Coordinates of N, CA and C in Angstrom, one line a residue:
Chain A
G1 N 4.0 14.1 -10.3 CA 3.5 13.9 -9.3 C 3.5 13.8 -8.0
I2 N 2.9 13.9 -6.9 CA 3.3 14.2 -5.7 C 4.5 13.3 -5.2
Q3 N 5.2 13.9 -4.2 CA 6.5 13.2 -3.9 C 6.3 13.2 -2.4
V4 N 6.8 11.9 -1.6 CA 6.5 11.8 -0.6 C 7.9 11.2 0.2
E5 N 8.6 11.7 1.0 CA 9.6 11.4 1.9 C 9.6 10.9 2.9
Q6 N 10.3 10.2 3.5 CA 10.0 9.5 4.8 C 11.5 9.4 5.5
S7 N 11.7 9.9 6.9 CA 12.8 10.2 7.6 C 12.7 9.4 8.9
P8 N 13.6 9.0 9.8 CA 15.1 8.4 9.0 C 14.5 7.1 8.0
P9 N 15.4 6.7 6.9 CA 15.4 5.4 6.5 C 15.2 4.3 7.3
D10 N 16.1 4.3 8.2 CA 16.6 3.3 9.2 C 16.9 3.7 10.5
L11 N 16.1 2.8 11.6 CA 16.1 3.0 13.2 C 16.3 1.9 14.0
I12 N 17.3 1.9 14.8 CA 17.6 1.1 15.9 C 17.5 1.2 17.2
L13 N 16.4 1.0 18.0 CA 15.9 0.9 19.1 C 16.1 -0.1 20.2
Q14 N 16.6 0.3 21.2 CA 16.4 -0.8 22.6 C 14.6 -0.9 22.6
E15 N 14.4 -1.8 23.1 CA 13.1 -2.0 23.6 C 12.9 -1.1 24.7
G16 N 11.6 -0.7 24.7 CA 11.1 0.5 25.7 C 11.3 1.9 25.1
A17 N 12.2 2.1 24.3 CA 12.7 3.5 23.9 C 11.2 4.1 23.1
N18 N 11.6 5.2 23.2 CA 10.5 6.3 21.8 C 10.8 6.7 20.7
S19 N 9.9 6.5 19.9 CA 10.6 7.1 18.2 C 9.6 7.7 17.8
T20 N 10.3 8.7 17.2 CA 9.3 9.9 15.9 C 9.8 9.6 14.2
L21 N 8.6 9.2 14.0 CA 8.9 8.8 12.6 C 8.0 10.0 11.6
R22 N 8.9 10.8 10.4 CA 8.4 11.7 9.6 C 8.2 11.2 8.1
C23 N 7.0 12.3 7.9 CA 7.0 12.0 6.6 C 6.6 13.4 5.8
N24 N 7.2 13.7 4.8 CA 6.8 15.1 4.1 C 6.3 14.8 2.7
F25 N 5.6 15.7 2.5 CA 4.9 15.2 1.1 C 4.9 17.0 0.2
S26 N 4.8 16.5 -1.1 CA 5.1 18.0 -1.9 C 3.8 18.8 -2.1
D27 N 2.5 18.0 -1.9 CA 1.6 18.7 -2.5 C 0.6 18.6 -1.4
S28 N -0.9 19.5 -1.4 CA -2.0 19.2 -0.5 C -2.9 17.8 -0.9
V29 N -3.0 17.2 0.2 CA -3.4 16.0 0.2 C -5.2 15.7 0.4
N30 N -5.8 14.9 0.2 CA -6.8 14.1 0.4 C -7.1 13.4 1.5
N31 N -5.9 12.5 1.5 CA -5.7 11.3 2.2 C -4.6 10.9 2.7
L32 N -4.4 10.7 3.9 CA -2.7 10.3 4.3 C -3.1 9.1 5.6
Q33 N -2.6 8.1 5.4 CA -2.3 6.7 5.7 C -0.7 6.5 6.1
W34 N -0.8 6.0 7.2 CA 0.4 5.0 8.3 C 0.1 3.8 8.1
F35 N 1.0 3.3 7.4 CA 0.9 1.7 7.4 C 2.2 0.8 8.4
H36 N 2.3 -0.3 8.6 CA 3.1 -0.8 9.2 C 3.4 -2.3 8.7
Q37 N 4.3 -2.4 7.6 CA 4.4 -3.6 7.0 C 5.0 -4.9 7.8
N38 N 4.8 -5.7 8.2 CA 5.3 -7.1 8.8 C 6.2 -7.5 8.4
P39 N 6.9 -8.6 8.6 CA 8.1 -9.6 8.0 C 7.4 -10.2 7.1
W40 N 5.9 -10.6 6.9 CA 5.3 -11.4 6.1 C 4.8 -10.1 4.7
G41 N 5.1 -9.2 5.0 CA 5.0 -8.6 3.7 C 3.1 -7.4 4.2
Q42 N 2.6 -7.9 5.0 CA 0.9 -7.6 5.2 C 1.1 -5.8 5.7
L43 N 0.8 -5.2 5.1 CA 0.5 -3.8 5.5 C -0.6 -4.0 6.5
I44 N -0.5 -3.2 7.5 CA -1.3 -3.0 8.6 C -1.8 -1.5 8.6
N45 N -3.1 -1.2 8.5 CA -3.2 -0.1 8.8 C -2.9 0.8 10.1
L46 N -2.7 1.9 10.3 CA -2.7 2.1 11.7 C -3.3 3.6 11.9
F47 N -3.2 4.5 11.0 CA -3.8 5.3 10.9 C -4.0 5.9 9.9
Y48 N -5.4 6.6 9.3 CA -6.1 7.7 8.4 C -6.1 8.9 9.1
I49 N -4.9 9.7 9.0 CA -4.8 11.1 9.3 C -4.9 12.3 8.4
P50 N -5.8 12.6 7.2 CA -5.0 13.9 6.5 C -4.6 15.1 7.3
S51 N -5.3 15.1 8.5 CA -5.3 16.4 9.3 C -5.4 16.2 10.9
G52 N -4.6 16.5 11.5 CA -5.2 16.9 13.0 C -4.0 15.6 14.0
T53 N -4.6 15.2 14.9 CA -3.8 14.3 15.5 C -4.8 13.1 16.1
K54 N -4.3 11.9 16.1 CA -5.1 11.1 16.7 C -3.9 9.9 17.6
Q55 N -4.5 9.2 18.8 CA -3.8 8.1 19.4 C -4.6 6.7 19.1
N56 N -3.8 5.8 19.6 CA -4.4 4.8 19.5 C -3.2 3.5 20.2
G57 N -3.7 3.4 21.5 CA -2.6 2.7 22.6 C -1.4 3.6 22.3
R58 N 0.0 2.8 22.2 CA 1.4 3.5 22.3 C 1.8 4.3 21.5
L59 N 0.8 4.2 20.1 CA 0.5 5.1 19.0 C 0.2 6.5 18.5
S60 N 0.7 7.4 18.2 CA 0.0 8.6 17.8 C 0.6 9.0 16.9
A61 N -0.3 9.7 16.0 CA 0.1 10.3 14.7 C -0.5 11.9 14.8
T62 N 0.4 12.8 14.0 CA -0.6 14.5 13.6 C 0.2 14.6 12.9
T63 N -0.5 15.0 11.9 CA -0.3 15.7 10.6 C -1.1 17.3 10.4
V64 N 0.1 17.8 9.9 CA 0.1 19.4 9.9 C 0.4 19.4 8.4
A65 N -0.9 19.4 8.0 CA -1.6 19.7 6.6 C -1.1 21.3 5.4
T66 N -1.1 22.3 6.6 CA -1.0 23.4 5.7 C 0.9 23.7 5.5
E67 N 1.6 22.5 6.8 CA 3.1 22.4 6.6 C 3.2 21.4 5.9
R68 N 2.6 20.5 5.2 CA 2.8 19.1 4.4 C 3.8 18.5 5.2
Y69 N 2.9 18.1 6.5 CA 4.2 17.1 7.1 C 3.0 16.2 7.9
S70 N 3.7 15.1 8.3 CA 2.7 13.9 9.2 C 4.1 13.1 10.1
L71 N 3.5 13.3 11.4 CA 4.6 12.2 12.3 C 3.9 11.5 13.0
L72 N 4.6 10.2 12.9 CA 4.4 8.9 13.7 C 5.1 8.6 15.1
Y73 N 4.4 8.5 15.9 CA 5.1 8.6 17.3 C 4.8 6.8 18.2
I74 N 5.7 6.2 18.4 CA 5.7 5.0 19.0 C 6.3 5.3 20.3
S75 N 5.8 4.9 21.4 CA 6.4 4.8 22.9 C 6.2 3.5 23.4
S76 N 7.4 3.8 24.3 CA 7.7 2.1 25.1 C 7.4 0.9 23.9
S77 N 8.5 1.2 23.0 CA 8.5 0.4 21.7 C 8.6 -1.2 22.2
Q78 N 8.1 -2.1 21.9 CA 8.1 -3.7 21.9 C 8.7 -4.2 20.9
T79 N 9.1 -5.5 20.7 CA 9.7 -6.5 19.7 C 8.9 -6.3 18.4
T80 N 7.8 -6.2 19.1 CA 6.8 -6.7 17.9 C 6.6 -5.5 17.0
D81 N 7.2 -4.3 17.6 CA 7.0 -3.1 16.6 C 7.6 -2.9 15.5
S82 N 8.7 -3.5 15.5 CA 9.7 -3.9 14.6 C 9.1 -4.1 13.1
G83 N 9.7 -3.4 11.9 CA 9.0 -3.8 10.5 C 9.5 -2.4 10.1
V84 N 8.8 -2.4 8.7 CA 8.8 -1.2 8.2 C 7.5 -0.3 8.1
Y85 N 7.6 1.2 8.2 CA 6.6 1.8 8.7 C 6.5 2.6 6.9
F86 N 5.6 2.9 6.4 CA 5.4 3.6 5.4 C 3.8 5.0 5.8
C87 N 4.3 5.8 4.9 CA 3.2 6.6 5.0 C 2.9 6.8 3.1
A88 N 1.4 7.2 3.0 CA 0.9 7.0 1.9 C -0.1 8.3 1.7
V89 N 0.0 8.9 0.5 CA -0.8 9.9 0.8 C -1.5 10.0 -0.8
E90 N -2.9 10.6 -1.2 CA -3.6 10.9 -2.1 C -3.7 12.5 -2.2
R91 N -2.9 12.7 -3.3 CA -3.3 14.0 -3.8 C -4.6 14.7 -3.7
G92 N -4.6 16.0 -3.6 CA -5.8 16.7 -3.0 C -6.6 17.4 -4.1
I93 N -6.6 17.0 -5.7 CA -6.8 17.1 -6.7 C -7.8 16.4 -7.1
S94 N -8.3 15.3 -6.5 CA -9.2 14.0 -7.2 C -10.7 15.0 -7.1
N95 N -11.6 14.5 -8.0 CA -12.9 15.0 -7.6 C -13.6 13.9 -6.8
F96 N -13.2 12.6 -6.8 CA -14.3 11.7 -6.5 C -13.5 10.9 -4.9
G97 N -12.5 11.5 -4.8 CA -11.6 11.2 -3.8 C -11.3 9.5 -3.8
N98 N -10.2 9.1 -2.9 CA -9.4 7.9 -2.6 C -9.2 7.2 -3.8
E99 N -8.4 7.7 -4.7 CA -7.8 7.1 -5.8 C -6.3 6.6 -5.2
K100 N -5.2 7.0 -6.0 CA -4.3 6.4 -6.0 C -3.6 6.7 -4.5
L101 N -3.2 5.7 -4.1 CA -1.6 6.5 -3.1 C -0.6 6.4 -3.7
T102 N 0.3 7.2 -3.0 CA 1.4 7.2 -3.4 C 2.1 7.2 -2.1
F103 N 3.2 6.1 -1.9 CA 3.8 5.6 -0.9 C 5.3 6.2 -0.8
G104 N 5.7 6.8 0.2 CA 7.3 6.8 0.6 C 8.0 5.8 0.6
T105 N 9.4 5.7 0.6 CA 10.3 4.7 0.7 C 10.5 3.9 2.1
G106 N 9.5 4.3 3.3 CA 9.6 3.7 4.4 C 10.7 4.0 5.6
T107 N 10.2 3.4 6.6 CA 11.3 3.7 7.7 C 11.0 2.5 8.1
R108 N 12.8 1.4 8.4 CA 12.9 0.2 9.0 C 12.9 0.6 10.3
L109 N 12.1 -0.1 10.8 CA 12.7 0.3 12.4 C 12.6 -1.3 13.6
T110 N 14.0 -1.2 13.7 CA 14.3 -2.4 14.7 C 14.4 -2.3 15.8
I111 N 13.3 -3.0 16.9 CA 13.5 -2.9 18.0 C 14.1 -4.2 18.6
I112 N 15.1 -3.8 19.7 CA 16.5 -4.9 20.1 C 15.8 -4.8 21.5
P113 N 15.8 -6.6 22.1 CA 15.5 -7.1 23.1 C 16.5 -6.1 24.3
Chain B
D1 N -15.5 -10.6 10.6 CA -15.4 -9.3 9.6 C -14.2 -9.9 8.5
T2 N -14.5 -10.3 7.6 CA -13.4 -10.9 6.8 C -12.7 -9.9 5.6
G3 N -11.5 -9.8 5.6 CA -10.5 -8.4 5.3 C -10.1 -9.1 3.5
V4 N -9.2 -8.4 2.9 CA -9.0 -8.6 1.8 C -7.9 -9.8 1.8
S5 N -9.0 -10.8 0.4 CA -7.8 -11.7 0.6 C -7.2 -12.0 -1.2
Q6 N -6.0 -12.5 -1.0 CA -5.3 -12.8 -2.6 C -4.9 -14.0 -2.6
D7 N -4.7 -14.6 -3.7 CA -4.2 -16.1 -4.1 C -3.9 -16.0 -5.1
P8 N -2.8 -17.0 -5.4 CA -2.1 -17.2 -4.3 C -0.9 -16.5 -3.3
R9 N -0.6 -17.0 -2.3 CA 0.2 -16.4 -1.7 C 1.7 -16.2 -2.3
H10 N 1.9 -17.0 -2.9 CA 3.6 -17.2 -3.7 C 3.4 -18.0 -4.8
K11 N 4.2 -17.3 -6.0 CA 4.1 -17.9 -7.2 C 5.8 -17.8 -7.8
I12 N 5.9 -19.1 -8.2 CA 7.3 -19.1 -8.9 C 7.2 -19.6 -10.2
T13 N 7.4 -19.2 -11.0 CA 7.5 -19.2 -12.6 C 8.7 -19.4 -13.4
K14 N 9.0 -19.7 -14.5 CA 9.8 -19.4 -15.2 C 9.5 -18.4 -16.8
R15 N 10.6 -17.6 -16.9 CA 10.4 -16.5 -17.4 C 9.6 -17.0 -19.0
G16 N 9.0 -16.0 -19.1 CA 7.9 -16.5 -20.4 C 6.6 -17.1 -20.2
Q17 N 6.6 -18.0 -18.8 CA 5.1 -18.0 -18.8 C 4.2 -16.9 -18.3
N18 N 2.8 -17.4 -18.3 CA 1.8 -16.2 -17.8 C 1.5 -16.8 -16.7
V19 N 1.1 -15.8 -15.6 CA 0.6 -16.0 -14.5 C -0.8 -15.2 -14.4
T20 N -1.3 -15.6 -13.5 CA -2.9 -15.1 -12.6 C -2.9 -14.9 -11.2
F21 N -3.4 -14.4 -10.9 CA -3.5 -13.7 -9.3 C -5.2 -13.3 -9.2
R22 N -5.7 -13.8 -8.0 CA -6.4 -13.6 -7.9 C -7.0 -12.4 -6.3
C23 N -7.7 -11.5 -6.3 CA -8.3 -10.5 -5.4 C -9.8 -11.1 -4.9
D24 N -10.0 -10.9 -3.9 CA -11.2 -10.8 -3.1 C -11.3 -9.6 -2.6
P25 N -12.2 -8.3 -2.7 CA -12.2 -7.4 -1.7 C -13.1 -7.5 -0.6
I26 N -13.0 -6.5 0.3 CA -14.1 -6.8 1.3 C -15.3 -6.7 0.8
S27 N -16.2 -7.3 1.4 CA -17.8 -7.4 0.4 C -18.4 -6.3 -0.1
E28 N -18.6 -5.0 0.7 CA -19.2 -4.1 0.6 C -18.5 -2.8 -0.3
H29 N -17.0 -3.2 -0.4 CA -15.9 -2.3 -1.2 C -16.5 -2.2 -2.6
N30 N -16.5 -0.7 -3.0 CA -16.9 -1.1 -4.5 C -15.5 -0.5 -5.1
R31 N -14.7 0.1 -4.6 CA -13.4 -0.1 -5.0 C -12.1 -1.0 -4.7
L32 N -11.5 -0.9 -5.8 CA -10.4 -2.2 -6.1 C -9.3 -1.7 -6.3
Y33 N -7.9 -1.6 -5.6 CA -6.7 -1.3 -5.9 C -5.8 -2.6 -6.4
W34 N -4.8 -2.4 -7.4 CA -3.5 -3.1 -7.4 C -2.2 -2.3 -7.1
Y35 N -1.6 -2.8 -6.6 CA -0.2 -2.2 -6.5 C 0.8 -3.4 -6.7
R36 N 2.1 -2.8 -6.9 CA 3.4 -3.5 -6.8 C 4.3 -3.1 -6.1
Q37 N 5.2 -3.7 -5.4 CA 5.9 -3.6 -4.2 C 7.4 -4.7 -4.7
T38 N 8.4 -3.8 -5.1 CA 9.7 -4.3 -5.2 C 10.6 -4.0 -3.9
L39 N 11.8 -4.9 -3.9 CA 12.4 -4.9 -2.8 C 12.9 -3.8 -2.3
G40 N 13.0 -3.5 -0.9 CA 13.4 -2.1 -0.5 C 12.6 -0.9 -0.8
Q41 N 11.5 -1.2 -1.5 CA 10.6 0.5 -1.9 C 9.3 0.3 -1.3
G42 N 8.5 1.6 -1.7 CA 7.1 1.7 -1.1 C 6.3 0.7 -2.4
P43 N 5.0 0.4 -1.7 CA 4.3 -0.2 -2.8 C 3.9 1.2 -4.2
E44 N 3.8 0.4 -5.4 CA 3.8 1.6 -6.4 C 2.3 1.4 -7.4
F45 N 1.1 2.4 -7.2 CA 0.2 1.8 -7.8 C -0.1 1.5 -9.2
L46 N -1.0 0.2 -9.4 CA -0.6 0.2 -10.8 C -2.0 0.4 -11.1
T47 N -3.2 -0.1 -10.9 CA -4.6 0.0 -11.7 C -5.4 0.4 -10.5
Y48 N -7.0 0.7 -10.5 CA -8.4 0.5 -10.2 C -9.3 0.6 -10.7
F49 N -9.9 -0.1 -9.8 CA -11.5 -0.2 -10.4 C -12.6 0.5 -9.5
Q50 N -13.6 1.3 -10.3 CA -14.7 1.3 -9.2 C -15.9 0.4 -9.7
N51 N -16.4 -0.8 -9.1 CA -17.1 -1.6 -9.2 C -16.4 -2.2 -10.4
E52 N -17.3 -2.5 -11.7 CA -16.2 -3.4 -12.9 C -15.6 -2.5 -13.9
A53 N -15.8 -1.2 -13.6 CA -15.0 -0.3 -14.6 C -13.5 -0.1 -13.9
Q54 N -12.7 -0.3 -14.9 CA -11.4 0.2 -14.7 C -11.2 2.0 -14.8
L55 N -10.6 2.5 -14.1 CA -10.7 3.7 -14.0 C -9.5 4.4 -14.5
E56 N -8.4 4.0 -13.9 CA -6.9 4.4 -14.3 C -6.0 3.4 -14.2
K57 N -4.9 3.3 -15.5 CA -4.0 2.3 -15.2 C -2.7 3.4 -15.1
S58 N -1.7 2.8 -14.4 CA -0.6 3.9 -14.2 C 0.4 3.2 -15.7
R59 N 1.4 4.0 -16.1 CA 1.8 3.9 -17.2 C 3.1 2.4 -16.7
L60 N 3.2 2.3 -15.6 CA 4.3 1.0 -14.9 C 3.2 -0.2 -16.0
L61 N 2.0 -0.3 -15.9 CA 1.3 -1.4 -16.3 C 1.5 -1.2 -18.1
S62 N 2.7 -2.1 -18.4 CA 2.9 -2.7 -19.7 C 1.9 -3.3 -20.4
D63 N 1.8 -3.5 -21.8 CA 0.7 -4.3 -22.2 C 0.7 -6.1 -21.7
R64 N 1.9 -6.2 -21.4 CA 1.7 -7.6 -21.3 C 0.7 -8.1 -20.0
F65 N 0.2 -6.4 -19.4 CA -0.3 -6.9 -18.0 C -1.8 -6.5 -18.2
S66 N -2.6 -7.5 -17.8 CA -4.2 -7.0 -17.7 C -4.6 -7.4 -16.5
A67 N -5.8 -6.3 -16.4 CA -6.6 -6.6 -14.7 C -8.0 -6.2 -15.5
E68 N -8.7 -7.3 -14.6 CA -10.4 -7.5 -14.8 C -10.8 -7.5 -13.6
R69 N -12.1 -6.7 -13.5 CA -12.9 -7.2 -12.6 C -14.5 -7.3 -13.1
P70 N -14.6 -8.5 -13.3 CA -16.0 -8.8 -14.3 C -17.5 -8.4 -13.8
K71 N -17.5 -8.8 -12.3 CA -18.7 -8.4 -11.9 C -18.7 -7.6 -10.7
G72 N -18.1 -6.8 -10.8 CA -17.7 -5.7 -9.6 C -17.4 -6.3 -8.2
S73 N -16.9 -8.0 -8.1 CA -16.8 -8.7 -6.8 C -14.8 -8.6 -6.9
F74 N -14.6 -9.9 -7.7 CA -13.1 -10.1 -7.3 C -12.6 -9.9 -8.9
S75 N -11.2 -9.6 -8.5 CA -10.4 -8.8 -9.9 C -9.5 -10.1 -9.8
T76 N -8.6 -9.8 -11.0 CA -7.7 -11.1 -11.8 C -6.8 -9.7 -12.2
L77 N -5.3 -10.1 -12.2 CA -4.3 -9.7 -12.7 C -3.7 -10.5 -13.5
E78 N -3.0 -10.2 -14.7 CA -2.7 -11.3 -15.6 C -1.3 -10.9 -15.9
I79 N -0.4 -11.7 -16.0 CA 0.9 -11.2 -16.4 C 1.2 -12.1 -17.7
Q80 N 1.5 -11.7 -18.8 CA 1.9 -12.6 -19.7 C 2.8 -12.3 -20.2
R81 N 3.9 -13.6 -20.5 CA 5.5 -13.6 -21.1 C 6.1 -12.8 -19.6
T82 N 5.9 -13.4 -18.5 CA 6.6 -13.0 -17.3 C 8.3 -12.6 -17.8
E83 N 8.4 -11.7 -17.2 CA 10.2 -11.1 -17.6 C 10.6 -11.4 -15.9
Q84 N 12.4 -11.2 -15.8 CA 12.7 -11.4 -14.4 C 12.4 -10.2 -13.6
G85 N 12.0 -9.0 -14.4 CA 11.9 -7.7 -13.7 C 10.3 -7.8 -13.1
D86 N 9.8 -8.3 -13.6 CA 8.2 -8.8 -13.1 C 8.1 -9.3 -11.6
S87 N 9.3 -10.0 -10.9 CA 9.6 -10.4 -9.5 C 9.2 -9.3 -8.4
A88 N 8.3 -9.3 -8.0 CA 7.7 -8.5 -6.9 C 6.6 -8.8 -6.0
M89 N 6.7 -7.9 -5.2 CA 5.0 -8.4 -4.2 C 3.7 -7.8 -4.9
Y90 N 2.9 -8.7 -5.3 CA 1.5 -7.9 -6.2 C 0.6 -7.6 -4.9
L91 N 0.2 -6.4 -4.4 CA -1.0 -6.1 -3.4 C -2.4 -5.6 -3.7
C92 N -3.1 -6.1 -3.3 CA -4.6 -5.6 -3.7 C -5.2 -4.6 -2.5
A93 N -6.0 -3.8 -2.8 CA -6.6 -3.1 -1.8 C -7.9 -3.0 -2.3
S94 N -8.6 -2.9 -1.3 CA -10.1 -2.2 -1.6 C -10.6 -1.1 -0.4
S95 N -11.5 -0.3 -0.7 CA -12.2 0.5 0.2 C -13.7 1.0 -0.4
L96 N -14.5 2.1 0.3 CA -15.4 2.1 0.1 C -15.3 3.4 -1.2
T97 N -16.0 4.1 -1.9 CA -15.8 5.3 -2.7 C -16.1 6.4 -1.7
G98 N -15.4 7.2 -1.8 CA -15.5 8.5 -1.2 C -14.4 9.4 -1.2
A99 N -13.9 10.6 -0.2 CA -13.0 11.4 -0.2 C -12.3 11.1 0.9
R100 N -13.0 10.3 1.9 CA -12.3 10.0 3.1 C -12.4 8.7 4.1
E101 N -12.1 7.8 2.7 CA -12.1 6.4 2.8 C -11.0 5.6 3.1
T102 N -11.1 4.7 4.0 CA -9.5 4.1 4.2 C -9.4 3.0 3.1
Q103 N -7.7 2.6 2.6 CA -7.8 1.3 1.6 C -7.4 0.5 2.7
Y104 N -7.7 -0.5 2.6 CA -7.3 -2.0 3.3 C -6.6 -2.9 2.2
F105 N -5.5 -3.2 2.7 CA -4.7 -4.3 1.7 C -4.8 -5.7 2.5
G106 N -5.1 -6.7 1.3 CA -4.5 -8.1 1.4 C -3.3 -8.1 1.5
P107 N -2.7 -9.6 1.8 CA -1.8 -10.2 2.3 C -0.3 -10.1 1.3
G108 N -1.1 -9.9 0.0 CA 0.1 -10.1 -1.2 C 0.3 -11.3 -2.0
T109 N 0.8 -11.1 -3.3 CA 1.3 -12.2 -3.9 C 3.0 -12.3 -4.4
R110 N 3.6 -12.9 -3.7 CA 4.8 -12.7 -4.0 C 5.2 -13.9 -5.2
L111 N 6.0 -12.8 -6.5 CA 6.2 -13.6 -7.4 C 7.6 -13.5 -7.6
L112 N 8.1 -14.8 -7.9 CA 9.5 -14.9 -8.5 C 9.6 -15.5 -9.6
V113 N 10.0 -14.7 -10.7 CA 10.3 -15.3 -12.0 C 11.8 -15.7 -12.1
L114 N 12.3 -17.2 -13.0 CA 13.3 -17.6 -12.7 C 14.0 -17.5 -13.8

């Protein structure tokens, strides 16, 4: 199956700092999503981004599908950004689309006040 | 706008007991997914439905696990004869059908098997 690797596994930053999280995947993908898992376990959708660049407030993401990686940028980080960030992909061979997502192991981000 | 809901949110049971979890997807979504997440790991796919048809099951889904979506709306996931290794967060997601549709996740059911 498709492999998804995220780096770094842990990141501790001071409030106000910027960060870049990386997701590498081993095959072509139909779907790539970034999620934030809050301390209560809820997975919150950040971006649907199988290719290209998107921005939403302090967050932006870029996926370079031909090179099989995606980056999530968080600027001016706040304590509420703390949590685990997951990248998840659906491999590109399905006929109907949007079948199972394969998740990476996540990046645990801790923002210190 | 009602999101994906799951019930119960927490379940503590003794080894050997049966448990059942419920998931209510976003109303117009015809695809429904179950995932399992253990401590320190990302969610892993278990199974998914298109309407009432179960289209794929992971090999993680042993014969003690069964999932149904009888009317194409809510779904149930039952675990029979629970084992301590079943302790995990069980997550449900839903989406529209199609190649470029986002999966939306519920809050999860956290299971602890003693």
